[in-house]
């Protein structure tokens, strides 16, 4: 089922999301719906707050990159209750966008490498290191669980320039091909 995506200005995007337990009702269906919603909106990552649920769950699928980089292209993952263990001091810049902030793309600095603990859809625990673009996407989605958005991480000057665009999103003046839930 394709769900509406909550956009910039909705309160749920600013909440610190809560951990969930193994018996969270309808968890596997929820994960499936999140992948479906993300694919429909042409995204590569989606966090539960973006569909209105303040819980610690995120999905990522980098399949759009499979032609340019098969290793990236095969990266498909659902993370439950992720906990960031380490951010590398070495930071790299890269462009980001967000399904909750349509029409805005900005350069953001992120750690080149991270170490993260999470539980998969079968509630098996993993601790893994990711680098490069994978690390970037994981950090972006993890930010959603902390109530942070990538636009918080751009320079003050850029943020000033984005102000009117963000206000338009809050007012619901956005054109997306996917269904949204505005503030
Ligand atoms: Ni996002």
PDB file of C-alpha atoms and ligand atoms in Angstrom:
ATOM      1  CA  UNK A   1       0.000   0.000   0.000  1.00  0.00           C
ATOM      2  CA  UNK A   2       1.316   3.407  -0.943  1.00  0.00           C
ATOM      3  CA  UNK A   3       1.151   5.853   1.947  1.00  0.00           C
ATOM      4  CA  UNK A   4       1.160   9.659   1.915  1.00  0.00           C
ATOM      5  CA  UNK A   5       4.503  11.262   2.739  1.00  0.00           C
ATOM      6  CA  UNK A   6       4.574  13.861   5.500  1.00  0.00           C
ATOM      7  CA  UNK A   7       6.262  17.048   4.379  1.00  0.00           C
ATOM      8  CA  UNK A   8       8.365  19.771   5.967  1.00  0.00           C
ATOM      9  CA  UNK A   9       6.409  21.547   8.696  1.00  0.00           C
ATOM     10  CA  UNK A  10       4.581  18.503  10.054  1.00  0.00           C
ATOM     11  CA  UNK A  11       5.290  17.937  13.752  1.00  0.00           C
ATOM     12  CA  UNK A  12       6.135  14.239  13.404  1.00  0.00           C
ATOM     13  CA  UNK A  13       9.301  15.074  11.431  1.00  0.00           C
ATOM     14  CA  UNK A  14      10.670  16.934  14.467  1.00  0.00           C
ATOM     15  CA  UNK A  15      10.053  14.219  17.041  1.00  0.00           C
ATOM     16  CA  UNK A  16      12.721  11.909  18.388  1.00  0.00           C
ATOM     17  CA  UNK A  17      11.347   8.537  17.292  1.00  0.00           C
ATOM     18  CA  UNK A  18      10.750   5.726  19.790  1.00  0.00           C
ATOM     19  CA  UNK A  19      12.206   2.213  19.633  1.00  0.00           C
ATOM     20  CA  UNK A  20       9.808  -0.600  18.771  1.00  0.00           C
ATOM     21  CA  UNK A  21       9.547  -4.194  19.950  1.00  0.00           C
ATOM     22  CA  UNK A  22       9.442  -7.407  17.973  1.00  0.00           C
ATOM     23  CA  UNK A  23       5.666  -7.624  18.350  1.00  0.00           C
ATOM     24  CA  UNK A  24       4.944  -4.168  16.934  1.00  0.00           C
ATOM     25  CA  UNK A  25       1.604  -4.735  15.170  1.00  0.00           C
ATOM     26  CA  UNK A  26       1.848  -5.334  11.436  1.00  0.00           C
ATOM     27  CA  UNK A  27       5.586  -4.721  11.308  1.00  0.00           C
ATOM     28  CA  UNK A  28       6.404  -6.740   8.192  1.00  0.00           C
ATOM     29  CA  UNK A  29       3.479  -5.221   6.310  1.00  0.00           C
ATOM     30  CA  UNK A  30       4.573  -1.777   7.448  1.00  0.00           C
ATOM     31  CA  UNK A  31       8.095  -2.372   6.133  1.00  0.00           C
ATOM     32  CA  UNK A  32       6.651  -3.572   2.828  1.00  0.00           C
ATOM     33  CA  UNK A  33       4.439  -0.471   2.602  1.00  0.00           C
ATOM     34  CA  UNK A  34       7.410   1.777   3.283  1.00  0.00           C
ATOM     35  CA  UNK A  35       9.413   0.202   0.445  1.00  0.00           C
ATOM     36  CA  UNK A  36       6.397   0.513  -1.863  1.00  0.00           C
ATOM     37  CA  UNK A  37       5.858   4.154  -0.912  1.00  0.00           C
ATOM     38  CA  UNK A  38       9.546   4.930  -1.429  1.00  0.00           C
ATOM     39  CA  UNK A  39       9.677   3.249  -4.853  1.00  0.00           C
ATOM     40  CA  UNK A  40       6.518   5.039  -5.964  1.00  0.00           C
ATOM     41  CA  UNK A  41       8.024   8.391  -5.012  1.00  0.00           C
ATOM     42  CA  UNK A  42      11.386   7.556  -6.656  1.00  0.00           C
ATOM     43  CA  UNK A  43      13.270   7.795  -3.391  1.00  0.00           C
ATOM     44  CA  UNK A  44      16.240   5.742  -2.183  1.00  0.00           C
ATOM     45  CA  UNK A  45      15.428   5.968   1.513  1.00  0.00           C
ATOM     46  CA  UNK A  46      12.447   6.473   3.779  1.00  0.00           C
ATOM     47  CA  UNK A  47      12.129   6.741   7.557  1.00  0.00           C
ATOM     48  CA  UNK A  48       8.946   5.952   9.501  1.00  0.00           C
ATOM     49  CA  UNK A  49       8.367   9.573  10.644  1.00  0.00           C
ATOM     50  CA  UNK A  50       7.987  10.443   6.958  1.00  0.00           C
ATOM     51  CA  UNK A  51       4.825   8.350   6.866  1.00  0.00           C
ATOM     52  CA  UNK A  52       3.639   9.816  10.141  1.00  0.00           C
ATOM     53  CA  UNK A  53       4.952   7.206  12.575  1.00  0.00           C
ATOM     54  CA  UNK A  54       7.420   8.394  15.241  1.00  0.00           C
ATOM     55  CA  UNK A  55       9.147   5.005  15.505  1.00  0.00           C
ATOM     56  CA  UNK A  56      12.743   3.944  14.893  1.00  0.00           C
ATOM     57  CA  UNK A  57      12.421   2.235  11.536  1.00  0.00           C
ATOM     58  CA  UNK A  58      13.952   3.092   8.171  1.00  0.00           C
ATOM     59  CA  UNK A  59      14.271   1.516   4.751  1.00  0.00           C
ATOM     60  CA  UNK A  60      16.848   2.050   2.004  1.00  0.00           C
ATOM     61  CA  UNK A  61      17.199   0.655  -1.513  1.00  0.00           C
ATOM     62  CA  UNK A  62      19.910   1.981  -3.786  1.00  0.00           C
ATOM     63  CA  UNK A  63      18.693  -0.002  -6.813  1.00  0.00           C
ATOM     64  CA  UNK A  64      18.606   3.137  -9.053  1.00  0.00           C
ATOM     65  CA  UNK A  65      22.429   3.025  -8.926  1.00  0.00           C
ATOM     66  CA  UNK A  66      22.752  -0.576 -10.137  1.00  0.00           C
ATOM     67  CA  UNK A  67      24.036   0.340 -13.615  1.00  0.00           C
ATOM     68  CA  UNK A  68      26.744   2.729 -12.461  1.00  0.00           C
ATOM     69  CA  UNK A  69      27.739   0.703  -9.393  1.00  0.00           C
ATOM     70  CA  UNK A  70      26.416  -2.855  -8.893  1.00  0.00           C
ATOM     71  CA  UNK A  71      27.650  -2.920  -5.314  1.00  0.00           C
ATOM     72  CA  UNK A  72      25.584   0.163  -4.455  1.00  0.00           C
ATOM     73  CA  UNK A  73      22.708  -1.109  -6.569  1.00  0.00           C
ATOM     74  CA  UNK A  74      22.349  -4.249  -4.477  1.00  0.00           C
ATOM     75  CA  UNK A  75      22.116  -2.355  -1.199  1.00  0.00           C
ATOM     76  CA  UNK A  76      18.606  -2.933   0.117  1.00  0.00           C
ATOM     77  CA  UNK A  77      17.995  -2.788   3.823  1.00  0.00           C
ATOM     78  CA  UNK A  78      15.422  -2.270   6.566  1.00  0.00           C
ATOM     79  CA  UNK A  79      16.782  -1.080   9.909  1.00  0.00           C
ATOM     80  CA  UNK A  80      14.842  -1.356  13.136  1.00  0.00           C
ATOM     81  CA  UNK A  81      15.994   0.547  16.241  1.00  0.00           C
ATOM     82  CA  UNK A  82      19.280   1.637  14.651  1.00  0.00           C
ATOM     83  CA  UNK A  83      21.879   3.056  16.975  1.00  0.00           C
ATOM     84  CA  UNK A  84      24.798   4.992  15.579  1.00  0.00           C
ATOM     85  CA  UNK A  85      28.004   3.811  17.273  1.00  0.00           C
ATOM     86  CA  UNK A  86      30.590   5.839  15.419  1.00  0.00           C
ATOM     87  CA  UNK A  87      30.841   8.696  12.944  1.00  0.00           C
ATOM     88  CA  UNK A  88      34.191   9.143  11.221  1.00  0.00           C
ATOM     89  CA  UNK A  89      35.859  12.495  11.752  1.00  0.00           C
ATOM     90  CA  UNK A  90      36.597  12.548   8.065  1.00  0.00           C
ATOM     91  CA  UNK A  91      33.668  14.328   6.428  1.00  0.00           C
ATOM     92  CA  UNK A  92      32.734  14.553   2.777  1.00  0.00           C
ATOM     93  CA  UNK A  93      30.285  16.759   0.921  1.00  0.00           C
ATOM     94  CA  UNK A  94      27.539  15.495  -1.337  1.00  0.00           C
ATOM     95  CA  UNK A  95      24.165  16.474  -2.704  1.00  0.00           C
ATOM     96  CA  UNK A  96      20.999  15.385  -0.928  1.00  0.00           C
ATOM     97  CA  UNK A  97      17.280  15.671  -1.350  1.00  0.00           C
ATOM     98  CA  UNK A  98      14.369  14.371   0.705  1.00  0.00           C
ATOM     99  CA  UNK A  99      10.881  13.158  -0.171  1.00  0.00           C
ATOM    100  CA  UNK A 100       9.586  15.285   2.722  1.00  0.00           C
ATOM    101  CA  UNK A 101      11.242  18.408   1.293  1.00  0.00           C
ATOM    102  CA  UNK A 102      10.292  18.279  -2.394  1.00  0.00           C
ATOM    103  CA  UNK A 103      12.134  20.449  -4.877  1.00  0.00           C
ATOM    104  CA  UNK A 104      15.157  21.161  -2.695  1.00  0.00           C
ATOM    105  CA  UNK A 105      18.618  19.717  -3.225  1.00  0.00           C
ATOM    106  CA  UNK A 106      21.577  20.915  -1.232  1.00  0.00           C
ATOM    107  CA  UNK A 107      25.159  20.004  -0.507  1.00  0.00           C
ATOM    108  CA  UNK A 108      25.570  18.471   2.937  1.00  0.00           C
ATOM    109  CA  UNK A 109      28.686  17.408   4.846  1.00  0.00           C
ATOM    110  CA  UNK A 110      28.519  13.874   6.265  1.00  0.00           C
ATOM    111  CA  UNK A 111      30.914  11.471   7.878  1.00  0.00           C
ATOM    112  CA  UNK A 112      32.626   9.371   5.231  1.00  0.00           C
ATOM    113  CA  UNK A 113      32.255   6.267   7.372  1.00  0.00           C
ATOM    114  CA  UNK A 114      29.900   5.127  10.123  1.00  0.00           C
ATOM    115  CA  UNK A 115      29.383   2.162  12.392  1.00  0.00           C
ATOM    116  CA  UNK A 116      25.808   1.306  13.258  1.00  0.00           C
ATOM    117  CA  UNK A 117      23.907  -1.308  15.206  1.00  0.00           C
ATOM    118  CA  UNK A 118      20.421  -2.257  14.060  1.00  0.00           C
ATOM    119  CA  UNK A 119      17.892  -5.081  13.915  1.00  0.00           C
ATOM    120  CA  UNK A 120      16.679  -6.387  10.583  1.00  0.00           C
ATOM    121  CA  UNK A 121      13.109  -7.278   9.572  1.00  0.00           C
ATOM    122  CA  UNK A 122      13.545 -10.685  11.273  1.00  0.00           C
ATOM    123  CA  UNK A 123      14.722  -8.927  14.432  1.00  0.00           C
ATOM    124  CA  UNK A 124      18.254 -10.191  14.095  1.00  0.00           C
ATOM    125  CA  UNK A 125      20.913  -7.895  15.428  1.00  0.00           C
ATOM    126  CA  UNK A 126      23.696  -6.534  13.216  1.00  0.00           C
ATOM    127  CA  UNK A 127      26.621  -4.196  13.707  1.00  0.00           C
ATOM    128  CA  UNK A 128      28.044  -2.932  10.442  1.00  0.00           C
ATOM    129  CA  UNK A 129      30.283  -0.300   8.945  1.00  0.00           C
ATOM    130  CA  UNK A 130      29.236   1.662   5.906  1.00  0.00           C
ATOM    131  CA  UNK A 131      31.134   4.198   3.870  1.00  0.00           C
ATOM    132  CA  UNK A 132      30.696   6.581   1.004  1.00  0.00           C
ATOM    133  CA  UNK A 133      27.232   6.962  -0.455  1.00  0.00           C
ATOM    134  CA  UNK A 134      25.764   4.155   1.686  1.00  0.00           C
ATOM    135  CA  UNK A 135      26.992   5.948   4.802  1.00  0.00           C
ATOM    136  CA  UNK A 136      25.465   9.189   3.530  1.00  0.00           C
ATOM    137  CA  UNK A 137      22.015   7.698   2.954  1.00  0.00           C
ATOM    138  CA  UNK A 138      22.050   5.864   6.290  1.00  0.00           C
ATOM    139  CA  UNK A 139      22.995   9.119   8.066  1.00  0.00           C
ATOM    140  CA  UNK A 140      20.240  11.027   6.246  1.00  0.00           C
ATOM    141  CA  UNK A 141      17.589   8.467   7.248  1.00  0.00           C
ATOM    142  CA  UNK A 142      18.965   8.152  10.772  1.00  0.00           C
ATOM    143  CA  UNK A 143      18.659  11.928  11.103  1.00  0.00           C
ATOM    144  CA  UNK A 144      14.910  11.558  10.509  1.00  0.00           C
ATOM    145  CA  UNK A 145      14.685   9.335  13.595  1.00  0.00           C
ATOM    146  CA  UNK A 146      16.351  12.067  15.638  1.00  0.00           C
ATOM    147  CA  UNK A 147      13.985  14.757  14.368  1.00  0.00           C
ATOM    148  CA  UNK A 148      16.644  16.294  12.141  1.00  0.00           C
ATOM    149  CA  UNK A 149      16.377  17.219   8.462  1.00  0.00           C
ATOM    150  CA  UNK A 150      19.135  17.706   5.904  1.00  0.00           C
ATOM    151  CA  UNK A 151      18.204  21.360   5.523  1.00  0.00           C
ATOM    152  CA  UNK A 152      19.306  21.856   9.160  1.00  0.00           C
ATOM    153  CA  UNK A 153      22.795  20.909   8.046  1.00  0.00           C
ATOM    154  CA  UNK A 154      23.325  23.398   5.242  1.00  0.00           C
ATOM    155  CA  UNK A 155      25.261  26.601   5.830  1.00  0.00           C
ATOM    156  CA  UNK A 156      23.393  29.524   7.467  1.00  0.00           C
ATOM    157  CA  UNK A 157      23.612  31.471   4.211  1.00  0.00           C
ATOM    158  CA  UNK A 158      22.124  28.634   2.179  1.00  0.00           C
ATOM    159  CA  UNK A 159      19.423  28.153   4.797  1.00  0.00           C
ATOM    160  CA  UNK A 160      18.486  31.815   4.522  1.00  0.00           C
ATOM    161  CA  UNK A 161      18.171  31.383   0.764  1.00  0.00           C
ATOM    162  CA  UNK A 162      15.963  28.315   1.256  1.00  0.00           C
ATOM    163  CA  UNK A 163      13.582  30.041   3.640  1.00  0.00           C
ATOM    164  CA  UNK A 164      10.889  31.007   1.154  1.00  0.00           C
ATOM    165  CA  UNK A 165      10.978  27.584  -0.525  1.00  0.00           C
ATOM    166  CA  UNK A 166      10.558  25.904   2.858  1.00  0.00           C
ATOM    167  CA  UNK A 167       7.704  28.255   3.746  1.00  0.00           C
ATOM    168  CA  UNK A 168       5.977  27.244   0.531  1.00  0.00           C
ATOM    169  CA  UNK A 169       6.275  23.578   1.492  1.00  0.00           C
ATOM    170  CA  UNK A 170       4.791  24.339   4.930  1.00  0.00           C
ATOM    171  CA  UNK A 171       1.891  26.085   3.168  1.00  0.00           C
ATOM    172  CA  UNK A 172       1.371  23.047   0.968  1.00  0.00           C
ATOM    173  CA  UNK A 173       2.447  24.853  -2.206  1.00  0.00           C
ATOM    174  CA  UNK A 174       4.334  21.931  -3.637  1.00  0.00           C
ATOM    175  CA  UNK A 175       3.888  19.863  -6.742  1.00  0.00           C
ATOM    176  CA  UNK A 176       4.760  16.207  -6.241  1.00  0.00           C
ATOM    177  CA  UNK A 177       3.723  13.158  -8.195  1.00  0.00           C
ATOM    178  CA  UNK A 178       3.195  11.318  -4.934  1.00  0.00           C
ATOM    179  CA  UNK A 179       0.595  11.903  -2.253  1.00  0.00           C
ATOM    180  CA  UNK A 180       1.681  14.135   0.613  1.00  0.00           C
ATOM    181  CA  UNK A 181       0.417  15.114   4.042  1.00  0.00           C
ATOM    182  CA  UNK A 182       1.156  18.753   4.764  1.00  0.00           C
ATOM    183  CA  UNK A 183       1.262  20.685   8.025  1.00  0.00           C
TER     184      UNK A 183
HETATM  185 NI1  LIG B   1      14.739  12.496   3.980  1.00  0.00          NI
END
